[in-house]
Amino acid sequence: MQQSDLTKLADLISRTRRAAGMTRAELARQTGVAGSTITRIEEAQFCPRAETLATIGKVLDIPVSDLFAAADWLQDNELPSFAPYLRTKYRDLPADARQEIEDTFAGIAKKYGYDASGPAPGDDET
């Protein structure tokens, strides 16, 4: 893991912990991870194991996929394209609201020259 990835991961964990009003000691207590390890993670001095990240994510309500992405453990080809992600992530929204989000993203992608094409609705969701 590169230092820039460690820094992104550290920032995400630290920012989320502080927003939750939690100290490092409290995070350590709730996760069962040593306080010194929490400090080293938040100071971007240490690359935690996947299991440790999952435990921290559970306590801080950060999806493991977000932690792995911050750590650059997910390759681009392992991530879903945006439209199917939105349909899956926001499946409880009304269909017209999901479509509005997709259309907005497509407009932004077009403006910046990003190819937002992906599988057709239903092709990749479970």
Short mmCIF file of C-alpha atoms in Angstrom, two decimals:
data_model
loop_
_atom_site.label_atom_id
_atom_site.label_comp_id
_atom_site.label_asym_id
_atom_site.label_seq_id
_atom_site.Cartn_x
_atom_site.Cartn_y
_atom_site.Cartn_z
CA MET A 1 0.00 0.00 0.00
CA GLN A 2 1.31 3.41 -0.92
CA GLN A 3 1.60 6.18 1.64
CA SER A 4 -1.09 8.20 -0.14
CA ASP A 5 -3.50 5.26 0.28
CA LEU A 6 -2.60 4.94 3.96
CA THR A 7 -3.29 8.65 4.36
CA LYS A 8 -6.72 8.40 2.65
CA LEU A 9 -7.65 5.46 4.85
CA ALA A 10 -6.40 7.22 7.99
CA ASP A 11 -8.34 10.37 7.13
CA LEU A 12 -11.57 8.44 6.53
CA ILE A 13 -11.35 6.55 9.82
CA SER A 14 -10.26 9.55 11.86
CA ARG A 15 -12.84 11.92 10.36
CA THR A 16 -15.67 9.42 10.86
CA ARG A 17 -14.61 8.62 14.42
CA ARG A 18 -14.49 12.31 15.36
CA ALA A 19 -17.86 12.97 13.69
CA ALA A 20 -19.30 10.21 15.87
CA GLY A 21 -17.91 11.98 18.95
CA MET A 22 -15.70 9.02 19.74
CA THR A 23 -12.16 9.06 21.11
CA ARG A 24 -9.43 6.74 19.89
CA ALA A 25 -9.61 4.95 23.22
CA GLU A 26 -13.35 4.39 22.81
CA LEU A 27 -12.86 3.07 19.28
CA ALA A 28 -10.19 0.72 20.59
CA ARG A 29 -12.49 -0.49 23.36
CA GLN A 30 -15.45 -1.08 21.06
CA THR A 31 -13.40 -2.85 18.38
CA GLY A 32 -11.07 -4.82 20.62
CA VAL A 33 -8.14 -3.38 18.66
CA ALA A 34 -5.21 -2.09 20.70
CA GLY A 35 -5.25 1.66 21.23
CA SER A 36 -1.71 1.91 19.89
CA THR A 37 -2.87 0.21 16.68
CA ILE A 38 -5.76 2.65 16.29
CA THR A 39 -3.29 5.51 16.73
CA ARG A 40 -0.89 4.07 14.15
CA ILE A 41 -3.75 3.53 11.67
CA GLU A 42 -5.05 7.09 12.12
CA GLU A 43 -1.56 8.51 11.77
CA ALA A 44 -1.04 6.57 8.52
CA GLN A 45 1.85 4.60 10.00
CA PHE A 46 0.34 1.15 9.72
CA CYS A 47 -1.57 -0.94 7.17
CA PRO A 48 -4.20 -2.92 9.07
CA ARG A 49 -5.39 -6.39 8.11
CA ALA A 50 -8.71 -6.70 6.29
CA GLU A 51 -10.35 -8.18 9.40
CA THR A 52 -9.26 -5.18 11.46
CA LEU A 53 -10.68 -2.78 8.88
CA ALA A 54 -13.96 -4.70 8.85
CA THR A 55 -14.20 -4.46 12.64
CA ILE A 56 -13.45 -0.73 12.63
CA GLY A 57 -15.95 -0.22 9.81
CA LYS A 58 -18.67 -2.02 11.72
CA VAL A 59 -18.21 0.16 14.79
CA LEU A 60 -17.98 3.39 12.79
CA ASP A 61 -20.73 2.39 10.34
CA ILE A 62 -18.37 2.63 7.35
CA PRO A 63 -19.04 0.04 4.65
CA VAL A 64 -16.09 -2.32 4.25
CA SER A 65 -16.10 -1.60 0.53
CA ASP A 66 -15.51 2.10 1.31
CA LEU A 67 -12.58 1.22 3.57
CA PHE A 68 -11.09 -1.14 0.99
CA ALA A 69 -11.53 1.50 -1.73
CA ALA A 70 -9.81 4.12 0.45
CA ALA A 71 -6.96 1.67 1.00
CA ASP A 72 -6.87 1.05 -2.78
CA TRP A 73 -7.45 -2.65 -2.20
CA LEU A 74 -10.17 -2.75 -4.87
CA GLN A 75 -9.13 -2.58 -8.49
CA ASP A 76 -11.23 -0.60 -10.95
CA ASN A 77 -12.31 -3.80 -12.69
CA GLU A 78 -13.70 -5.11 -9.37
CA LEU A 79 -16.02 -2.14 -8.90
CA PRO A 80 -19.48 -1.98 -10.47
CA SER A 81 -20.24 0.71 -12.99
CA PHE A 82 -22.10 3.62 -11.48
CA ALA A 83 -25.65 3.11 -12.78
CA PRO A 84 -25.96 -0.50 -11.52
CA TYR A 85 -24.39 0.58 -8.24
CA LEU A 86 -27.02 3.30 -7.84
CA ARG A 87 -29.87 0.92 -8.70
CA THR A 88 -28.62 -1.53 -6.08
CA LYS A 89 -27.60 0.95 -3.38
CA TYR A 90 -30.82 2.97 -3.63
CA ARG A 91 -33.27 0.21 -4.51
CA ASP A 92 -35.71 1.48 -1.86
CA LEU A 93 -36.14 4.81 -3.64
CA PRO A 94 -38.99 5.12 -6.11
CA ALA A 95 -37.97 4.15 -9.65
CA ASP A 96 -38.32 7.73 -10.89
CA ALA A 97 -35.96 8.99 -8.16
CA ARG A 98 -33.34 6.36 -9.08
CA GLN A 99 -33.72 7.33 -12.72
CA GLU A 100 -33.25 11.00 -11.83
CA ILE A 101 -30.00 10.15 -10.01
CA GLU A 102 -28.78 8.08 -12.99
CA ASP A 103 -29.68 10.87 -15.42
CA THR A 104 -27.89 13.46 -13.29
CA PHE A 105 -24.78 11.32 -13.13
CA ALA A 106 -24.91 10.67 -16.88
CA GLY A 107 -25.05 14.42 -17.50
CA ILE A 108 -22.05 15.04 -15.24
CA ALA A 109 -20.14 12.17 -16.85
CA LYS A 110 -20.85 13.53 -20.33
CA LYS A 111 -19.79 17.03 -19.32
CA TYR A 112 -16.39 15.73 -18.16
CA GLY A 113 -15.91 13.14 -20.89
CA TYR A 114 -16.38 10.08 -18.68
CA ASP A 115 -17.91 6.95 -20.23
CA ALA A 116 -20.70 6.13 -17.80
CA SER A 117 -22.08 3.25 -19.81
CA GLY A 118 -22.63 0.05 -18.00
CA PRO A 119 -24.86 -2.98 -17.95
CA ALA A 120 -28.53 -2.49 -18.70
CA PRO A 121 -30.93 -2.34 -15.74
CA GLY A 122 -31.18 -5.75 -14.11
CA ASP A 123 -28.13 -7.24 -15.88
CA ASP A 124 -25.92 -7.22 -12.83
CA GLU A 125 -28.08 -6.83 -9.76
CA THR A 126 -28.94 -9.77 -7.58
#
